[in-house]
Short mmCIF file of C-alpha atoms in Angstrom, two decimals:
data_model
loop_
_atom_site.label_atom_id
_atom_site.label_comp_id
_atom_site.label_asym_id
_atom_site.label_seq_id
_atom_site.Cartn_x
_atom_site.Cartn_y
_atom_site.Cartn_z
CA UNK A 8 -12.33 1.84 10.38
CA UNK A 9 -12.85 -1.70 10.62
CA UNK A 10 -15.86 -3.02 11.67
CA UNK A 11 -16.49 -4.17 15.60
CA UNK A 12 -17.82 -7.65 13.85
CA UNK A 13 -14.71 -8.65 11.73
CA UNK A 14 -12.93 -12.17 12.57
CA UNK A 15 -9.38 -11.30 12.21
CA UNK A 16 -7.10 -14.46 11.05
CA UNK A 17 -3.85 -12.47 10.27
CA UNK A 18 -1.87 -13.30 6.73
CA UNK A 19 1.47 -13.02 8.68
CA UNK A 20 2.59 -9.98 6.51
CA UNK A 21 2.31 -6.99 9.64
CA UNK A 22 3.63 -10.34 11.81
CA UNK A 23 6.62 -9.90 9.75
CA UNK A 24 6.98 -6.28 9.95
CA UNK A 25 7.36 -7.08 13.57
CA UNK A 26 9.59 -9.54 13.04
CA UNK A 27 11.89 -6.48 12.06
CA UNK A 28 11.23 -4.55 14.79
CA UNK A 29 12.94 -7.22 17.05
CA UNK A 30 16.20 -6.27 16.76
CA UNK A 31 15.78 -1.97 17.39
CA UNK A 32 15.51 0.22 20.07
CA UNK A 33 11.95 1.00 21.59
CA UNK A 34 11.33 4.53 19.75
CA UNK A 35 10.35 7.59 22.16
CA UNK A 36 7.08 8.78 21.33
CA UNK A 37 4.82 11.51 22.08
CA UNK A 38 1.32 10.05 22.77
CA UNK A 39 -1.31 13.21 22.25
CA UNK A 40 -4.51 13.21 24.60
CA UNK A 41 -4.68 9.43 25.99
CA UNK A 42 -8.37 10.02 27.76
CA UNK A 43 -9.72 7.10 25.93
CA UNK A 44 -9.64 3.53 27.06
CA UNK A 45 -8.33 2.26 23.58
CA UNK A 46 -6.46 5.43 22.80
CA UNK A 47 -4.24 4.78 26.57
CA UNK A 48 -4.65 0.73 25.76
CA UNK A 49 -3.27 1.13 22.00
CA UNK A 50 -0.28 3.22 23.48
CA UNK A 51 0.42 0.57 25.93
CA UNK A 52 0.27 -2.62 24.60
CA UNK A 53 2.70 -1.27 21.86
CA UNK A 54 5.17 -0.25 24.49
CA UNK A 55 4.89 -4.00 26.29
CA UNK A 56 6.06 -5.01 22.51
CA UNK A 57 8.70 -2.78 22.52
CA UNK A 58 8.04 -0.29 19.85
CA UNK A 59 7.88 2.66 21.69
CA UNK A 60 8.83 4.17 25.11
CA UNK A 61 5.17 6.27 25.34
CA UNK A 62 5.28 9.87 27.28
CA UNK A 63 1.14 10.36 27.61
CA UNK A 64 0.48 14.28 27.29
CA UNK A 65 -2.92 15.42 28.73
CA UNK A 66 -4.62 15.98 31.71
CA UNK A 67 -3.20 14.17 33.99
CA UNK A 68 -5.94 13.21 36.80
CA UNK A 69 -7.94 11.77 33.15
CA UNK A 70 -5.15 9.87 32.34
CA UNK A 71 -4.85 8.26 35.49
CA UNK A 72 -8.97 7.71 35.73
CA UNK A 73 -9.07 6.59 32.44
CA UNK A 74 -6.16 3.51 33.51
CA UNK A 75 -7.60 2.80 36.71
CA UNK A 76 -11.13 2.01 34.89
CA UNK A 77 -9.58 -0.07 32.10
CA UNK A 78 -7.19 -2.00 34.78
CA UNK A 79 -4.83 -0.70 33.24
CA UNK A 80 -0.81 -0.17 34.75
CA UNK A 81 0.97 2.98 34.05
CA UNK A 82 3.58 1.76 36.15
CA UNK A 83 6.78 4.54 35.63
CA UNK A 84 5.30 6.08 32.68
CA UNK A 85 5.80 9.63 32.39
CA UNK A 86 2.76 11.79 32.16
CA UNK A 87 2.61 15.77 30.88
CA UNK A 88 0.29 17.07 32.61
CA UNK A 89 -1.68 19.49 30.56
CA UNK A 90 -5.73 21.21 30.65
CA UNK A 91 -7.32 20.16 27.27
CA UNK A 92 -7.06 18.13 24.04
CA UNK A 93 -5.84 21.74 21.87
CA UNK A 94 -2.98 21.96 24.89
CA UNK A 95 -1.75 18.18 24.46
CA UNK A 96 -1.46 18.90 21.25
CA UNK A 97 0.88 21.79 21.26
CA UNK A 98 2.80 19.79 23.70
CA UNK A 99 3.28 16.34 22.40
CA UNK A 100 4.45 18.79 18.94
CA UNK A 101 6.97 20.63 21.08
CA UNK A 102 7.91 17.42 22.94
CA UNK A 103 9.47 16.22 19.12
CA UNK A 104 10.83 19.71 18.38
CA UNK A 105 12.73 19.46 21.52
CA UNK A 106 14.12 16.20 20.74
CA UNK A 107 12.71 14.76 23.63
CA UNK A 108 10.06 12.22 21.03
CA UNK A 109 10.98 10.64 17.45
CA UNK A 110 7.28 10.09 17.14
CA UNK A 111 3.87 11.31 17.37
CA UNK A 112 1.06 9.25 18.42
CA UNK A 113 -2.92 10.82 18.15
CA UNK A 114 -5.01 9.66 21.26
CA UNK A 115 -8.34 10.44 21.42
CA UNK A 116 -8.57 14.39 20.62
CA UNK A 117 -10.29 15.01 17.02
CA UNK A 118 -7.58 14.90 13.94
CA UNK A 119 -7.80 18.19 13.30
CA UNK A 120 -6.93 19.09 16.64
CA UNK A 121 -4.02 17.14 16.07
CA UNK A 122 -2.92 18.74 12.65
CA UNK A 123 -3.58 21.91 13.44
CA UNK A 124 -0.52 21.57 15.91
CA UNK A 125 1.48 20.04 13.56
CA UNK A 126 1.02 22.29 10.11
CA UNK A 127 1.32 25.54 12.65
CA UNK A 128 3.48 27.78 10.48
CA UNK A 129 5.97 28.83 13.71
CA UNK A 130 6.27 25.73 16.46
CA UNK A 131 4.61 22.79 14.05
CA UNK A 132 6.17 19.86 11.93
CA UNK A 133 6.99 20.76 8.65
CA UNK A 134 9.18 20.33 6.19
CA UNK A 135 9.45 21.26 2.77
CA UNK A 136 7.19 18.18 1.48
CA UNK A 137 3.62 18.10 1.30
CA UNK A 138 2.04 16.72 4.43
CA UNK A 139 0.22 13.40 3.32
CA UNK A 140 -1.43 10.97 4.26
CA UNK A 141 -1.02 6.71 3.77
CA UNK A 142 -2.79 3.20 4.75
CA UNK A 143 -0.06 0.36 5.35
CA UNK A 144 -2.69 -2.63 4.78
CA UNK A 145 -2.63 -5.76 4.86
CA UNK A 146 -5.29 -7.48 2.32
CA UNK A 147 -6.02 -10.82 2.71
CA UNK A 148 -6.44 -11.57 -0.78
CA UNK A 149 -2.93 -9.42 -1.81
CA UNK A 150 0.14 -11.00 -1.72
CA UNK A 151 2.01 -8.43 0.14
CA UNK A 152 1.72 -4.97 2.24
CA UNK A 153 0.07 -2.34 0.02
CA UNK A 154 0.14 0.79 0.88
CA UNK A 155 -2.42 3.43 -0.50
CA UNK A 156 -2.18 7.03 -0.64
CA UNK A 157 -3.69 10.10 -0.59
CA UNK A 158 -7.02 8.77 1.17
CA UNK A 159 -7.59 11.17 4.31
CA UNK A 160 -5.48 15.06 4.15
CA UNK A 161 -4.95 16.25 0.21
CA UNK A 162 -8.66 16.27 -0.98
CA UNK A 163 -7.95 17.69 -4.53
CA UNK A 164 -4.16 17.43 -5.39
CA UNK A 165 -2.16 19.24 -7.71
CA UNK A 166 0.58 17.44 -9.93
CA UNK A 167 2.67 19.24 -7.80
CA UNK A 168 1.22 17.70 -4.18
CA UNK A 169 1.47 14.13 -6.01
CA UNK A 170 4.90 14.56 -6.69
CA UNK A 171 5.35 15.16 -2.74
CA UNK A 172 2.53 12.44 -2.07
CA UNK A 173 4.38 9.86 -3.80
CA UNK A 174 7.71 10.35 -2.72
CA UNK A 175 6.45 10.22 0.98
CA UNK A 176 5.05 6.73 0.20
CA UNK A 177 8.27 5.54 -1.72
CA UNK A 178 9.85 6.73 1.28
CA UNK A 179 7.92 4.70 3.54
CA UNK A 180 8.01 1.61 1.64
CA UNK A 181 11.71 1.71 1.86
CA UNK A 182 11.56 2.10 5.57
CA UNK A 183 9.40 -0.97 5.78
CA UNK A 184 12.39 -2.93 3.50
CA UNK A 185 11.33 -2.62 -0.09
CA UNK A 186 14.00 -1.62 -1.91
CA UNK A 187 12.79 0.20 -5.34
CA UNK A 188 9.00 0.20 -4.86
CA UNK A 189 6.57 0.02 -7.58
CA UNK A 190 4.10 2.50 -7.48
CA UNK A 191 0.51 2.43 -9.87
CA UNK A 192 -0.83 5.43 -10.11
CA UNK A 193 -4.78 5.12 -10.48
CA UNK A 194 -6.83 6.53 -12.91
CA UNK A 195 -10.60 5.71 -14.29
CA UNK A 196 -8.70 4.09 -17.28
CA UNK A 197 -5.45 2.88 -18.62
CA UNK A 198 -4.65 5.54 -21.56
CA UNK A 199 -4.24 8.91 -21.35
CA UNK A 200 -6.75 11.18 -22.49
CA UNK A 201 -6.56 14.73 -22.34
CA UNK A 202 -10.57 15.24 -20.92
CA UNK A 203 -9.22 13.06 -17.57
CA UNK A 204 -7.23 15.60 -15.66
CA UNK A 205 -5.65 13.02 -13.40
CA UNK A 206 -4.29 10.47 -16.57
CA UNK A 207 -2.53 13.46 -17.63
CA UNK A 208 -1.15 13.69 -14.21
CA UNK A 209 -0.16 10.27 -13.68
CA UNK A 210 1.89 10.44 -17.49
CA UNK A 211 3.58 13.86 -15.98
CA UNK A 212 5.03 11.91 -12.84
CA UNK A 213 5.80 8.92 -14.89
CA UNK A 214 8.22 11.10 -16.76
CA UNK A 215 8.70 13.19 -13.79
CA UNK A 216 10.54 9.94 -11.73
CA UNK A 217 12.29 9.15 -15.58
CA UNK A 218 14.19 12.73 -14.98
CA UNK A 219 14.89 12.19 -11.25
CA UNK A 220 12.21 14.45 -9.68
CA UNK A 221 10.73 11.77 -8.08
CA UNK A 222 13.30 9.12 -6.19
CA UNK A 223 13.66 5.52 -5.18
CA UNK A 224 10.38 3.75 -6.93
CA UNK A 225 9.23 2.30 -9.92
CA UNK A 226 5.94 4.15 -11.52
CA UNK A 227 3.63 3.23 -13.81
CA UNK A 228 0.49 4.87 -14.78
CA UNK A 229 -1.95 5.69 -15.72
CA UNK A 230 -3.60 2.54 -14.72
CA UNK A 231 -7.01 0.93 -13.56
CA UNK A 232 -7.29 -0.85 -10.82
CA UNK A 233 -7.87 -4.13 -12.43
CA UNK A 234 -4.35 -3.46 -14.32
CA UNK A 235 -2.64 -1.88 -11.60
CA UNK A 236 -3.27 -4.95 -9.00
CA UNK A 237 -3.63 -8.26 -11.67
CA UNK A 238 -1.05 -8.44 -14.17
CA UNK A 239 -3.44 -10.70 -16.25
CA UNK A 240 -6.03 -8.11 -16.22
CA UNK A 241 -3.19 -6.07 -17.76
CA UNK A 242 -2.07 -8.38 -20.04
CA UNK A 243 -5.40 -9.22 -21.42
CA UNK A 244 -5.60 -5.16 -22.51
CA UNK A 245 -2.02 -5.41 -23.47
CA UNK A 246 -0.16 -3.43 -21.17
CA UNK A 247 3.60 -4.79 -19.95
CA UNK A 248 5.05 -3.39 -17.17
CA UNK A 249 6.59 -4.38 -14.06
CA UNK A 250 3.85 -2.66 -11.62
CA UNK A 251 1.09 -4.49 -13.15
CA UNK A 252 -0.09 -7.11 -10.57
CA UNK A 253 2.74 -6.56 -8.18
CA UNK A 254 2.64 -2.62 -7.22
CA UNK A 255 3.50 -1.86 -3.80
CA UNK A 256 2.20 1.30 -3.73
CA UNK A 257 -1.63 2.71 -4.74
CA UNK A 258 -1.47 6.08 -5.57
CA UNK A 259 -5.30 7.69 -5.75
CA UNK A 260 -6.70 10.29 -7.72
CA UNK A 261 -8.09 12.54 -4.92
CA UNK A 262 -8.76 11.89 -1.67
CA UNK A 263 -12.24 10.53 -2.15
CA UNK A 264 -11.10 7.68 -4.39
CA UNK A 265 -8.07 6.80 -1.95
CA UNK A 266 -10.73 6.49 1.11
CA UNK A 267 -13.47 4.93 -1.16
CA UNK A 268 -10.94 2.33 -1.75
CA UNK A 269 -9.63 2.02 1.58
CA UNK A 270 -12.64 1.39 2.87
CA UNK A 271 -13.50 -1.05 0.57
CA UNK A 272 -11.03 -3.10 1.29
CA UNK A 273 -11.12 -2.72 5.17
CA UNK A 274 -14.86 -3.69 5.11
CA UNK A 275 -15.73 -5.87 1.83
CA UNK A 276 -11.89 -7.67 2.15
CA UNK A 277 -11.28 -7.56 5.74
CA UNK A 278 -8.06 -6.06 5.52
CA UNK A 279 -6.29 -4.43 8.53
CA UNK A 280 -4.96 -1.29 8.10
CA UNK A 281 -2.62 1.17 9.61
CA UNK A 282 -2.67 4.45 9.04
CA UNK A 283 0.74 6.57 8.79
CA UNK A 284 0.90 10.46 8.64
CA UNK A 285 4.00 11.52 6.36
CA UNK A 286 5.68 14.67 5.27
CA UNK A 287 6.07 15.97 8.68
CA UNK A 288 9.36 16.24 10.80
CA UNK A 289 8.90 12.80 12.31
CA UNK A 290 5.94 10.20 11.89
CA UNK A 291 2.92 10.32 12.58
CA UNK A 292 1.03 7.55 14.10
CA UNK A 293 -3.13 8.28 13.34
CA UNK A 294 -5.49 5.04 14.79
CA UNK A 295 -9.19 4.95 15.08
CA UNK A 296 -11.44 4.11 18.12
CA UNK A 297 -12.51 1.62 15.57
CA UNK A 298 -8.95 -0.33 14.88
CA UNK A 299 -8.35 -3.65 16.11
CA UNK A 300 -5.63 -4.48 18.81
CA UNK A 301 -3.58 -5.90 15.64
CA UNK A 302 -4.02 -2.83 13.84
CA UNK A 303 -3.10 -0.16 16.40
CA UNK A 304 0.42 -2.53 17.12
CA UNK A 305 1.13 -1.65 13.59
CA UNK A 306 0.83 1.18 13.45
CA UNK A 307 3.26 1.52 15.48
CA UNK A 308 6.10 -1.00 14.00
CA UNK A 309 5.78 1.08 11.05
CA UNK A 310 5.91 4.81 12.86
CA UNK A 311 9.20 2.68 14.83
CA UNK A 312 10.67 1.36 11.47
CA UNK A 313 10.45 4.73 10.01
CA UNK A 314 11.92 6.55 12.94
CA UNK A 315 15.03 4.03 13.04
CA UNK A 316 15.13 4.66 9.29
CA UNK A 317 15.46 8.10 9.40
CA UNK A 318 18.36 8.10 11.76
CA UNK A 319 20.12 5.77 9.57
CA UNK A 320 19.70 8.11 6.43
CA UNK A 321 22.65 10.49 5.51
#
């Protein structure tokens, strides 16, 4: 996602999510289909920081090609030795379901080779909560980690999938130490008008977190994205709320707006951004041929806080 050219300066905000990963245990993850030389790189370099304790699933004569031409040390790693991309994924899924991983890592099989192992209705990942999708980014010109959602699985979500899109992103933020998020859910506009299907959504799951159905954040919406991310822009059309200009959370319309705006960011703002699969038994670490070294690292610090979150929760 971001582009090859990019001079990356870091802001020191993912520098201080690992700053929390410092003091946890190295999470056991199941790495899907490491053929690639960033895919098997990515993996490694986050286990030399101590996020995660990789077990590479795929064939295992590529695995070892692919590390010998990058230079690369496997050292004591263990390898699952599998035939093909569809087979690693099946594997690295029933790795987690057998307790043996707390996370999933994609290598570099296609995505939907990936879900397709994890939404399986008998031997996949999921739970009662939408699966979703969310970017943990860090925007040069933002004054914190902002994390945007739905912007690569839901394409046309219900009230009902927002409901379970949002939560998975409140749940996240928490993981990654924000203790009530604030979450602005985007529209085209700031008032709701019965012609713009998704204001009335955004009003329903405003009132919808009011009566408890959605936990742990603090929503406002609907709003546009000048009001949602500058609290003078919001002022100026005199809205007062306590998401405007600090949310911590971008909830999207559809799909296409969420990776419009993603994208945006990545390439026009030079953000970083890593991306988090949620909804799913454990987490879900998705990176890109196309991510930076800094990006890929965390992506994993987040999949690692979440992990270690999740066995802390009663």
């Amino acid at each position: 996602m971001k582009p090859a050219s990019a001079t990356k300066t870091g802001t020191g905000k993912y520098e201080r999510l690992l700053e929390r990963c410092k003091t946890l245990a190295a999470v056991p993850t199941a790495v899907a289909y490491p053929c690639e030389e960033t895919a098997l790189a990515g993996a490694i370099e986050a286990a030399g920081k101590g996020l995660i304790v990789p077990v590479l699933v795929g064939p295992a004569d590529k695995i070892a090609a692919t590390a010998a031409s990058a230079g690369i040390d496997l050292g004591t790693l263990e390898i699952v030795d599998v035939p093909d991309s569809v087979a690693a994924a099946s594997k690295a899924v029933e790795l987690i379901r057998e307790g043996r991983a707390e996370v999933l890592m994609k290598g570099s099989l296609h995505t939907d080779e990936l879900m397709s192992a994890i939404v399986a209705r008998d031997r996949g990942l999921r739970t009662a909560r939408r699966i979703s999708h969310a970017f943990v980014m860090d925007v040069p010109t933002y004054h914190k980690v902002l994390i945007i959602t739905d912007a690569a699985i839901n394409i046309a979500p219900t009230l009902e999938d927002k409901v379970d899109i949002c939560q998975n992103a409140i749940d996240l933020a928490i993981s990654l130490g924000r203790e009530k998020p604030k979450v602005a859910i985007l529209c085209a506009v700031e008032t709701v008008n019965s012609k713009m299907p998704a204001t009335l959504d955004a009003a329903a799951l405003c009132k919808m977190a009011q009566r408890g159905q959605i936990k742990g954040g603090i929503l406002d919406g609907p709003l546009a994205f000048d009001n949602a991310i500058s609290k003078q822009a919001a002022e100026t059309k005199g809205i007062h709320s306590e998401v405007a200009g600090d949310p911590d959370i971008l909830l999207a319309p559809d799909l296409e707006a969420g990776n419009i705006l993603a994208k945006q960011l990545s390439f026009l703002a030079n953000a970083d951004s890593a991306g988090m699969v949620l909804g799913a038994r454990v987490p879900v670490i998705l990176t890109s041929r196309a991510d930076s070294v800094r990006s890929r690292i965390a992506s994993c610090a987040v999949a690692m806080l979440v992990a270690h979150a999740r066995r802390t929760k009663p």
